[in-house]
Amino acid sequence: AEYMGGYKAGMTHILREVDRAGSKLNKKETLEPVTIIETPPMTVVGLVGYKPTPRGLKTFGTVWANYLDESVKRRFYKNWYRASKVDATNKDGVSQKQGRAFTRYAKESADKPELRQQQLKSIVENCTVIRALAHTQIKKIGLRQKKAHLAEIQVNGGKNIQEKVDFAYKLFEQNFPVNTVFSKNDMIDVIGVTKGKGFAGVVSRWGVTRLPRKTHRGLRKVACIGAWGPHKVSRSVARAGQRGYHHRTQINQKVYRIGAACRDKEGKIVEFNAATANDLTQKAITPLGGFVHYGNVDEDFVMLKGGVVGPVKRVITLRKSLIPQTSRKAMENIDLKFIDTSSKFGHGRFQTKDEKDKFMGPTLKSVEAAAAAPAAAAGAGAVVAN
């Protein structure tokens, strides 16, 4: 895969030693801003075949997996709450109400597997481009939204179309994590939608100069929007309109770290993914109090140098660079010395909760929790003994 979907969590800063021969900063420490993008594993749920036509590529056929998660089914409904539901069993064997979408398709595929093989054979014979359908696991992130984001990811390997189809088909209902797509020191492209600003005037939208103070009927305007003829306004004239919420692609963003999920299925912290060789403090990437307006980052994440388009919680597409990277910045090895995890809500002073408690003293809530812990452990032991 060359693409990965993620969600912008927020920003922090890091300390590292520059390893760039010829630079004035070489062998010196530098402090740099970084963006954290949470990227839980994506799930492959189908494949699409495209055939060439005189007017470009056209969809020839789509093959779906037998099981589709509820989060991706919501993508096919305008209103999930009002949609008709059927009794179904999820992947864990739990019975629940699910949308009617794909229930008949899944039943036919299970009863007549030869139909699916005929579809795949037809795609191999007619198509030149194969793309896998993959969706994000948005339920693994603590967002309000329950609807997954679905994307097509082109299969570029393989000697022929048959190998491409076989590769994509074997991935059905499988997850692929971010560390199988990107690695540390990569230069990648970031695709997203910028922060929306609403309807804006010409001064804030285009940066034109304000008119003199005594101007009649307002001064935050363009005085002349064109000559008498041609009798139309040129596209190059600054006009008021929508500002922000634009689709943008940022190229050549350096990957500083690919972090593993810090919690296991029971919710226990098992990976201190913000520790470094110089800073052995046992801490996860989530700052004290969580990322502002986002929360905790418990899943895999990508740390990118600098800023990324859009507000927090916005879906971000990560793509391998289309340009051969040969510059010294691109080839530089990144060795982090310190990752800041202090509170982003105010003037962060402490890196961990333990550090704060040692300095400030224990809070009433922490004292009560410590007192309740032995009693809870004793109760659990009694239950096991019985």
CSV table of C-alpha atoms in Angstrom, one decimal:
chain,number,residue,atom,x,y,z
A,1,ALA,CA,0.0,0.0,0.0
A,2,GLU,CA,1.1,3.6,-0.6
A,3,TYR,CA,-1.7,5.4,1.3
A,4,MET,CA,-2.8,5.5,4.9
A,5,GLY,CA,-5.7,7.2,6.6
A,6,GLY,CA,-5.4,8.9,10.0
A,7,TYR,CA,-6.8,11.6,12.3
A,8,LYS,CA,-5.0,14.7,13.4
A,9,ALA,CA,-4.6,14.7,17.2
A,10,GLY,CA,-2.5,17.8,17.8
A,11,MET,CA,1.0,19.2,18.1
A,12,THR,CA,4.0,19.0,20.4
A,13,HIS,CA,7.7,19.6,20.2
A,14,ILE,CA,10.8,17.5,20.2
A,15,LEU,CA,14.5,17.9,20.9
A,16,ARG,CA,17.1,16.3,18.6
A,17,GLU,CA,20.6,16.6,17.3
A,18,VAL,CA,21.0,17.6,13.7
A,19,ASP,CA,22.9,15.1,11.5
A,20,ARG,CA,23.4,17.1,8.3
A,21,ALA,CA,26.9,17.6,7.1
A,22,GLY,CA,27.6,21.1,5.8
A,23,SER,CA,24.8,22.7,7.8
A,24,LYS,CA,25.5,25.3,10.5
A,25,LEU,CA,23.3,23.3,12.8
A,26,ASN,CA,25.3,20.1,12.2
A,27,LYS,CA,26.0,18.2,15.5
A,28,LYS,CA,23.9,20.8,17.4
A,29,GLU,CA,20.7,20.4,19.2
A,30,THR,CA,17.5,21.9,17.8
A,31,LEU,CA,13.9,22.2,19.1
A,32,GLU,CA,11.2,21.5,16.4
A,33,PRO,CA,7.4,21.4,16.3
A,34,VAL,CA,5.8,18.1,15.3
A,35,THR,CA,2.3,16.9,14.5
A,36,ILE,CA,0.8,13.7,15.8
A,37,ILE,CA,-1.6,11.8,13.5
A,38,GLU,CA,-3.3,8.8,15.0
A,39,THR,CA,-3.4,5.9,12.5
A,40,PRO,CA,-5.2,2.8,13.7
A,41,PRO,CA,-4.8,-0.2,11.3
A,42,MET,CA,-7.0,0.0,8.1
A,43,THR,CA,-9.2,-2.9,7.0
A,44,VAL,CA,-9.5,-4.1,3.4
A,45,VAL,CA,-13.1,-4.9,2.5
A,46,GLY,CA,-13.1,-5.1,-1.3
A,47,LEU,CA,-11.5,-4.4,-4.6
A,48,VAL,CA,-12.4,-2.4,-7.7
A,49,GLY,CA,-11.4,-3.1,-11.3
A,50,TYR,CA,-11.0,-0.3,-13.9
A,51,LYS,CA,-10.9,-0.7,-17.6
A,52,PRO,CA,-9.5,1.7,-20.2
A,53,THR,CA,-12.0,3.7,-22.4
A,54,PRO,CA,-11.5,6.5,-24.9
A,55,ARG,CA,-12.5,8.9,-22.1
A,56,GLY,CA,-10.2,7.4,-19.5
A,57,LEU,CA,-10.6,4.7,-16.9
A,58,LYS,CA,-14.1,3.5,-16.1
A,59,THR,CA,-15.2,1.3,-13.2
A,60,PHE,CA,-15.8,-2.3,-14.5
A,61,GLY,CA,-16.7,-4.2,-11.4
A,62,THR,CA,-16.5,-4.3,-7.6
A,63,VAL,CA,-16.1,-7.3,-5.3
A,64,TRP,CA,-16.8,-7.0,-1.6
A,65,ALA,CA,-15.8,-9.1,1.4
A,66,ASN,CA,-18.4,-11.3,3.1
A,67,TYR,CA,-18.2,-9.4,6.4
A,68,LEU,CA,-18.4,-5.6,6.6
A,69,ASP,CA,-18.1,-3.8,9.9
A,70,GLU,CA,-20.9,-1.6,11.1
A,71,SER,CA,-18.7,1.5,10.9
A,72,VAL,CA,-18.2,1.1,7.1
A,73,LYS,CA,-21.9,0.2,6.6
A,74,ARG,CA,-22.8,3.6,8.0
A,75,ARG,CA,-20.9,5.1,5.1
A,76,PHE,CA,-23.6,3.8,2.7
A,77,TYR,CA,-26.5,5.4,4.6
A,78,LYS,CA,-27.6,9.0,4.8
A,79,ASN,CA,-29.3,8.4,8.1
A,80,TRP,CA,-28.3,5.3,10.0
A,81,TYR,CA,-30.8,5.9,12.8
A,82,ARG,CA,-33.8,5.8,10.5
A,83,ALA,CA,-32.4,3.0,8.3
A,84,SER,CA,-34.1,-0.4,8.4
A,85,LYS,CA,-32.1,-2.9,10.5
A,86,VAL,CA,-31.8,-6.7,10.5
A,87,ASP,CA,-30.5,-9.1,13.1
A,88,ALA,CA,-26.9,-10.1,12.4
A,89,THR,CA,-23.8,-11.4,14.1
A,90,ASN,CA,-20.7,-9.4,14.3
A,91,LYS,CA,-17.1,-10.7,14.0
A,92,ASP,CA,-16.9,-11.4,17.7
A,93,GLY,CA,-20.1,-13.6,17.5
A,94,VAL,CA,-22.3,-11.0,19.3
A,95,SER,CA,-25.8,-10.7,17.9
A,96,GLN,CA,-26.9,-7.1,17.2
A,97,LYS,CA,-29.0,-5.0,14.9
A,98,GLN,CA,-27.2,-4.0,11.7
A,99,GLY,CA,-28.1,-2.2,8.5
A,100,ARG,CA,-29.6,-4.1,5.7
A,101,ALA,CA,-26.8,-3.1,3.2
A,102,PHE,CA,-24.8,-6.1,1.8
A,103,THR,CA,-26.8,-8.7,3.7
A,104,ARG,CA,-28.2,-10.3,0.5
A,105,TYR,CA,-24.8,-9.9,-1.2
A,106,ALA,CA,-23.0,-11.7,1.6
A,107,LYS,CA,-25.6,-14.5,1.6
A,108,GLU,CA,-25.3,-15.0,-2.1
A,109,SER,CA,-21.5,-15.0,-1.9
A,110,ALA,CA,-21.6,-17.6,0.9
A,111,ASP,CA,-24.2,-19.8,-0.9
A,112,LYS,CA,-22.6,-19.6,-4.4
A,113,PRO,CA,-18.9,-18.9,-4.1
A,114,GLU,CA,-18.5,-19.6,-7.9
A,115,LEU,CA,-20.3,-16.2,-8.6
A,116,ARG,CA,-17.5,-14.4,-6.9
A,117,GLN,CA,-14.8,-16.3,-8.8
A,118,GLN,CA,-16.6,-15.4,-12.0
A,119,GLN,CA,-16.5,-11.8,-11.0
A,120,LEU,CA,-12.8,-11.9,-10.3
A,121,LYS,CA,-12.1,-13.8,-13.5
A,122,SER,CA,-14.0,-11.1,-15.5
A,123,ILE,CA,-12.0,-8.3,-13.8
A,124,VAL,CA,-8.8,-10.1,-14.7
A,125,GLU,CA,-9.8,-10.4,-18.3
A,126,ASN,CA,-11.1,-6.8,-18.8
A,127,CYS,CA,-9.3,-4.5,-16.4
A,128,THR,CA,-5.9,-2.8,-16.4
A,129,VAL,CA,-6.0,-1.1,-12.9
A,130,ILE,CA,-6.9,-2.8,-9.6
A,131,ARG,CA,-7.6,-0.8,-6.4
A,132,ALA,CA,-8.3,-2.2,-3.0
A,133,LEU,CA,-11.1,-0.7,-0.9
A,134,ALA,CA,-10.0,-0.1,2.7
A,135,HIS,CA,-11.6,1.8,5.6
A,136,THR,CA,-10.4,3.3,8.8
A,137,GLN,CA,-11.2,1.8,12.2
A,138,ILE,CA,-12.8,5.0,13.6
A,139,LYS,CA,-14.3,3.2,16.6
A,140,LYS,CA,-10.8,2.6,17.9
A,141,ILE,CA,-10.4,6.4,18.3
A,142,GLY,CA,-12.3,8.3,21.0
A,143,LEU,CA,-14.2,10.5,18.5
A,144,ARG,CA,-17.9,11.2,18.4
A,145,GLN,CA,-18.2,10.1,14.8
A,146,LYS,CA,-19.0,6.4,14.1
A,147,LYS,CA,-18.9,6.4,10.3
A,148,ALA,CA,-15.6,5.1,8.9
A,149,HIS,CA,-13.8,6.7,6.0
A,150,LEU,CA,-13.5,4.6,2.9
A,151,ALA,CA,-10.7,4.9,0.4
A,152,GLU,CA,-9.4,3.2,-2.8
A,153,ILE,CA,-5.7,2.2,-2.7
A,154,GLN,CA,-4.2,1.2,-6.0
A,155,VAL,CA,-2.3,-2.1,-6.2
A,156,ASN,CA,1.0,-1.3,-8.1
A,157,GLY,CA,3.0,-4.5,-7.6
A,158,GLY,CA,2.7,-7.8,-9.4
A,159,LYS,CA,3.7,-8.9,-12.9
A,160,ASN,CA,0.2,-9.0,-14.3
A,161,ILE,CA,-3.4,-8.3,-13.4
A,162,GLN,CA,-4.0,-11.8,-12.0
A,163,GLU,CA,-1.3,-11.3,-9.4
A,164,LYS,CA,-2.8,-7.9,-8.4
A,165,VAL,CA,-6.3,-9.3,-8.0
A,166,ASP,CA,-4.9,-12.3,-6.0
A,167,PHE,CA,-3.0,-10.0,-3.7
A,168,ALA,CA,-5.9,-7.7,-3.0
A,169,TYR,CA,-8.3,-10.6,-2.6
A,170,LYS,CA,-6.1,-12.3,0.0
A,171,LEU,CA,-6.2,-9.1,2.1
A,172,PHE,CA,-10.0,-9.2,2.4
A,173,GLU,CA,-11.1,-8.6,6.1
A,174,GLN,CA,-7.4,-8.2,7.0
A,175,ASN,CA,-5.9,-5.2,8.8
A,176,PHE,CA,-2.7,-3.5,7.7
A,177,PRO,CA,-0.9,-1.2,10.3
A,178,VAL,CA,0.9,2.0,9.5
A,179,ASN,CA,4.4,0.5,10.0
A,180,THR,CA,3.8,-1.7,6.9
A,181,VAL,CA,3.3,1.4,4.8
A,182,PHE,CA,5.7,4.0,6.1
A,183,SER,CA,8.9,3.9,8.2
A,184,LYS,CA,11.0,6.4,10.1
A,185,ASN,CA,12.9,9.0,8.0
A,186,ASP,CA,10.5,8.7,5.1
A,187,MET,CA,9.4,11.8,3.2
A,188,ILE,CA,5.6,11.6,2.6
A,189,ASP,CA,2.8,13.8,1.3
A,190,VAL,CA,-0.1,14.9,3.5
A,191,ILE,CA,-3.5,15.4,1.9
A,192,GLY,CA,-6.4,17.0,3.7
A,193,VAL,CA,-8.9,19.9,4.0
A,194,THR,CA,-7.8,23.1,5.6
A,195,LYS,CA,-9.6,24.8,8.5
A,196,GLY,CA,-12.7,26.5,7.4
A,197,LYS,CA,-13.1,30.3,7.9
A,198,GLY,CA,-16.5,30.9,6.3
A,199,PHE,CA,-17.4,33.8,4.0
A,200,ALA,CA,-14.6,36.4,4.0
A,201,GLY,CA,-14.0,39.8,2.5
A,202,VAL,CA,-11.2,40.8,0.1
A,203,VAL,CA,-8.8,42.2,2.7
A,204,SER,CA,-8.6,38.9,4.8
A,205,ARG,CA,-9.1,36.6,1.8
A,206,TRP,CA,-6.6,38.1,-0.7
A,207,GLY,CA,-4.6,40.6,1.4
A,208,VAL,CA,-5.5,43.7,-0.6
A,209,THR,CA,-4.8,47.1,0.8
A,210,ARG,CA,-7.5,48.9,2.6
A,211,LEU,CA,-8.8,52.1,1.1
A,212,PRO,CA,-8.3,55.6,2.8
A,213,ARG,CA,-10.3,56.2,6.0
A,214,LYS,CA,-12.7,58.8,4.4
A,215,THR,CA,-13.8,56.4,1.6
A,216,HIS,CA,-17.6,56.5,1.0
A,217,ARG,CA,-19.5,53.2,1.5
A,218,GLY,CA,-16.7,51.3,3.2
A,219,LEU,CA,-12.9,50.9,2.9
A,220,ARG,CA,-12.3,47.1,3.0
A,221,LYS,CA,-13.0,46.8,-0.7
A,222,VAL,CA,-11.4,46.7,-4.1
A,223,ALA,CA,-11.9,50.1,-5.6
A,224,CYS,CA,-11.9,49.2,-9.3
A,225,ILE,CA,-12.9,45.7,-10.3
A,226,GLY,CA,-12.1,46.2,-14.0
A,227,ALA,CA,-12.2,48.4,-17.1
A,228,TRP,CA,-15.4,49.4,-19.0
A,229,GLY,CA,-14.5,46.7,-21.5
A,230,PRO,CA,-14.5,43.8,-21.8
A,231,HIS,CA,-17.8,44.0,-20.0
A,232,LYS,CA,-17.1,41.3,-17.4
A,233,VAL,CA,-15.1,40.9,-14.2
A,234,SER,CA,-11.7,39.1,-14.7
A,235,ARG,CA,-11.0,36.0,-12.7
A,236,SER,CA,-7.8,37.7,-11.4
A,237,VAL,CA,-9.7,40.4,-9.5
A,238,ALA,CA,-9.9,39.8,-5.7
A,239,ARG,CA,-13.5,39.1,-4.7
A,240,ALA,CA,-15.2,38.2,-1.4
A,241,GLY,CA,-16.2,34.5,-0.8
A,242,GLN,CA,-15.3,31.3,0.9
A,243,ARG,CA,-12.1,31.2,2.8
A,244,GLY,CA,-10.6,28.0,4.2
A,245,TYR,CA,-12.1,24.5,3.9
A,246,HIS,CA,-10.0,23.9,0.8
A,247,HIS,CA,-8.4,20.6,-0.4
A,248,ARG,CA,-4.7,20.8,-0.1
A,249,THR,CA,-1.6,18.5,-0.6
A,250,GLN,CA,1.5,19.2,1.4
A,251,ILE,CA,4.5,17.5,-0.1
A,252,ASN,CA,7.8,16.3,1.5
A,253,GLN,CA,6.8,16.0,5.1
A,254,LYS,CA,9.5,14.2,7.2
A,255,VAL,CA,8.4,11.2,9.4
A,256,TYR,CA,10.1,11.5,12.7
A,257,ARG,CA,8.6,8.5,14.4
A,258,ILE,CA,6.2,5.6,13.8
A,259,GLY,CA,4.7,4.9,17.3
A,260,ALA,CA,3.0,1.6,18.3
A,261,ALA,CA,-0.3,1.5,20.2
A,262,CYS,CA,0.4,2.1,23.9
A,263,ARG,CA,-2.6,0.1,25.3
A,264,ASP,CA,-3.6,-3.5,24.9
A,265,LYS,CA,-7.1,-4.9,24.6
A,266,GLU,CA,-7.6,-4.7,28.4
A,267,GLY,CA,-6.7,-1.0,28.4
A,268,LYS,CA,-3.3,-1.4,30.2
A,269,ILE,CA,-0.3,0.7,29.0
A,270,VAL,CA,2.2,-1.8,27.5
A,271,GLU,CA,4.2,0.5,25.2
A,272,PHE,CA,5.9,3.7,26.3
A,273,ASN,CA,6.0,5.2,22.8
A,274,ALA,CA,7.3,8.6,23.9
A,275,ALA,CA,10.5,7.4,25.5
A,276,THR,CA,13.8,7.9,23.8
A,277,ALA,CA,17.4,6.7,24.4
A,278,ASN,CA,18.2,10.0,26.2
A,279,ASP,CA,14.9,10.3,28.1
A,280,LEU,CA,14.0,7.0,29.7
A,281,THR,CA,10.9,8.4,31.4
A,282,GLN,CA,8.1,5.8,31.0
A,283,LYS,CA,5.5,7.9,29.2
A,284,ALA,CA,3.1,7.6,26.3
A,285,ILE,CA,2.7,10.2,23.6
A,286,THR,CA,-0.5,11.6,25.1
A,287,PRO,CA,0.3,14.9,27.0
A,288,LEU,CA,-1.0,15.6,30.5
A,289,GLY,CA,-4.7,16.2,30.2
A,290,GLY,CA,-4.8,14.8,26.7
A,291,PHE,CA,-4.5,16.6,23.3
A,292,VAL,CA,-6.7,19.7,23.4
A,293,HIS,CA,-10.1,19.1,21.8
A,294,TYR,CA,-9.0,15.5,20.9
A,295,GLY,CA,-8.2,13.4,23.9
A,296,ASN,CA,-5.9,10.4,24.3
A,297,VAL,CA,-3.8,8.8,21.5
A,298,ASP,CA,-3.9,5.1,22.4
A,299,GLU,CA,-3.4,3.6,18.9
A,300,ASP,CA,-0.5,3.7,16.4
A,301,PHE,CA,0.6,7.2,15.4
A,302,VAL,CA,2.8,9.0,12.9
A,303,MET,CA,4.9,11.9,14.0
A,304,LEU,CA,5.5,14.4,11.2
A,305,LYS,CA,7.8,17.5,11.3
A,306,GLY,CA,5.9,20.8,11.3
A,307,GLY,CA,2.2,21.5,10.9
A,308,VAL,CA,-0.5,19.7,9.0
A,309,VAL,CA,-3.6,21.1,7.3
A,310,GLY,CA,-6.9,21.2,9.1
A,311,PRO,CA,-8.2,21.2,12.7
A,312,VAL,CA,-7.8,18.4,15.1
A,313,LYS,CA,-10.1,15.3,14.5
A,314,ARG,CA,-10.0,15.9,10.8
A,315,VAL,CA,-9.2,12.9,8.6
A,316,ILE,CA,-5.8,13.0,6.9
A,317,THR,CA,-4.5,11.0,4.0
A,318,LEU,CA,-0.8,10.0,4.1
A,319,ARG,CA,0.8,9.1,0.8
A,320,LYS,CA,4.3,8.0,-0.3
A,321,SER,CA,6.2,10.8,-2.0
A,322,LEU,CA,5.9,10.9,-5.8
A,323,ILE,CA,9.3,12.6,-6.1
A,324,PRO,CA,12.6,10.9,-5.8
A,325,GLN,CA,14.1,12.2,-2.6
A,326,THR,CA,17.8,13.1,-2.8
A,327,SER,CA,18.3,16.2,-0.7
A,328,ARG,CA,20.3,16.1,2.5
A,329,LYS,CA,17.2,16.9,4.6
A,330,ALA,CA,15.4,13.9,3.0
A,331,MET,CA,18.4,11.6,3.6
A,332,GLU,CA,19.0,12.8,7.2
A,333,ASN,CA,18.6,10.2,10.0
A,334,ILE,CA,16.4,11.4,12.8
A,335,ASP,CA,17.4,10.5,16.3
A,336,LEU,CA,15.1,12.0,18.9
A,337,LYS,CA,16.5,13.0,22.3
A,338,PHE,CA,13.3,14.2,23.9
A,339,ILE,CA,9.5,14.3,23.2
A,340,ASP,CA,7.5,16.9,25.2
A,341,THR,CA,4.4,15.5,26.9
A,342,SER,CA,3.6,18.4,29.2
A,343,SER,CA,0.1,19.8,29.3
A,344,LYS,CA,-1.0,21.6,26.1
A,345,PHE,CA,-3.7,23.5,28.0
A,346,GLY,CA,-1.8,26.3,29.6
A,347,HIS,CA,1.9,26.5,30.6
A,348,GLY,CA,3.0,22.8,30.6
A,349,ARG,CA,5.4,22.2,33.5
A,350,PHE,CA,5.3,18.4,34.2
A,351,GLN,CA,5.9,15.6,31.8
A,352,THR,CA,4.0,12.9,33.6
A,353,LYS,CA,1.3,12.5,36.3
A,354,ASP,CA,3.8,10.9,38.6
A,355,GLU,CA,6.2,13.8,38.2
A,356,LYS,CA,3.4,16.3,39.0
A,357,ASP,CA,2.3,14.3,42.1
A,358,LYS,CA,5.9,14.1,43.5
A,359,PHE,CA,6.2,17.9,43.3
A,360,MET,CA,2.6,19.1,44.1
A,361,GLY,CA,1.7,16.2,46.5
A,362,PRO,CA,-1.0,13.7,46.0
A,363,THR,CA,-4.5,14.9,45.2
A,364,LEU,CA,-7.6,13.8,47.2
A,365,LYS,CA,-8.8,11.7,44.2
A,366,SER,CA,-5.5,9.9,43.9
A,367,VAL,CA,-5.4,9.1,47.7
A,368,GLU,CA,-8.9,7.7,47.5
A,369,ALA,CA,-8.0,5.6,44.4
A,370,ALA,CA,-4.9,4.2,46.2
A,371,ALA,CA,-7.0,3.3,49.2
A,372,ALA,CA,-9.6,1.6,47.1
A,373,ALA,CA,-7.1,-0.4,45.1
A,374,PRO,CA,-6.2,-3.0,47.8
A,375,ALA,CA,-9.9,-3.5,48.6
A,376,ALA,CA,-10.8,-4.1,45.0
A,377,ALA,CA,-7.8,-6.6,44.6
A,378,ALA,CA,-9.0,-8.5,47.7
A,379,GLY,CA,-12.5,-8.7,46.4
A,380,ALA,CA,-11.3,-10.0,43.0
A,381,GLY,CA,-9.2,-12.6,44.9
A,382,ALA,CA,-12.2,-13.8,46.9
A,383,VAL,CA,-14.3,-14.2,43.7
A,384,VAL,CA,-11.5,-16.3,42.1
A,385,ALA,CA,-11.3,-18.5,45.3
A,386,ASN,CA,-15.0,-19.1,45.3
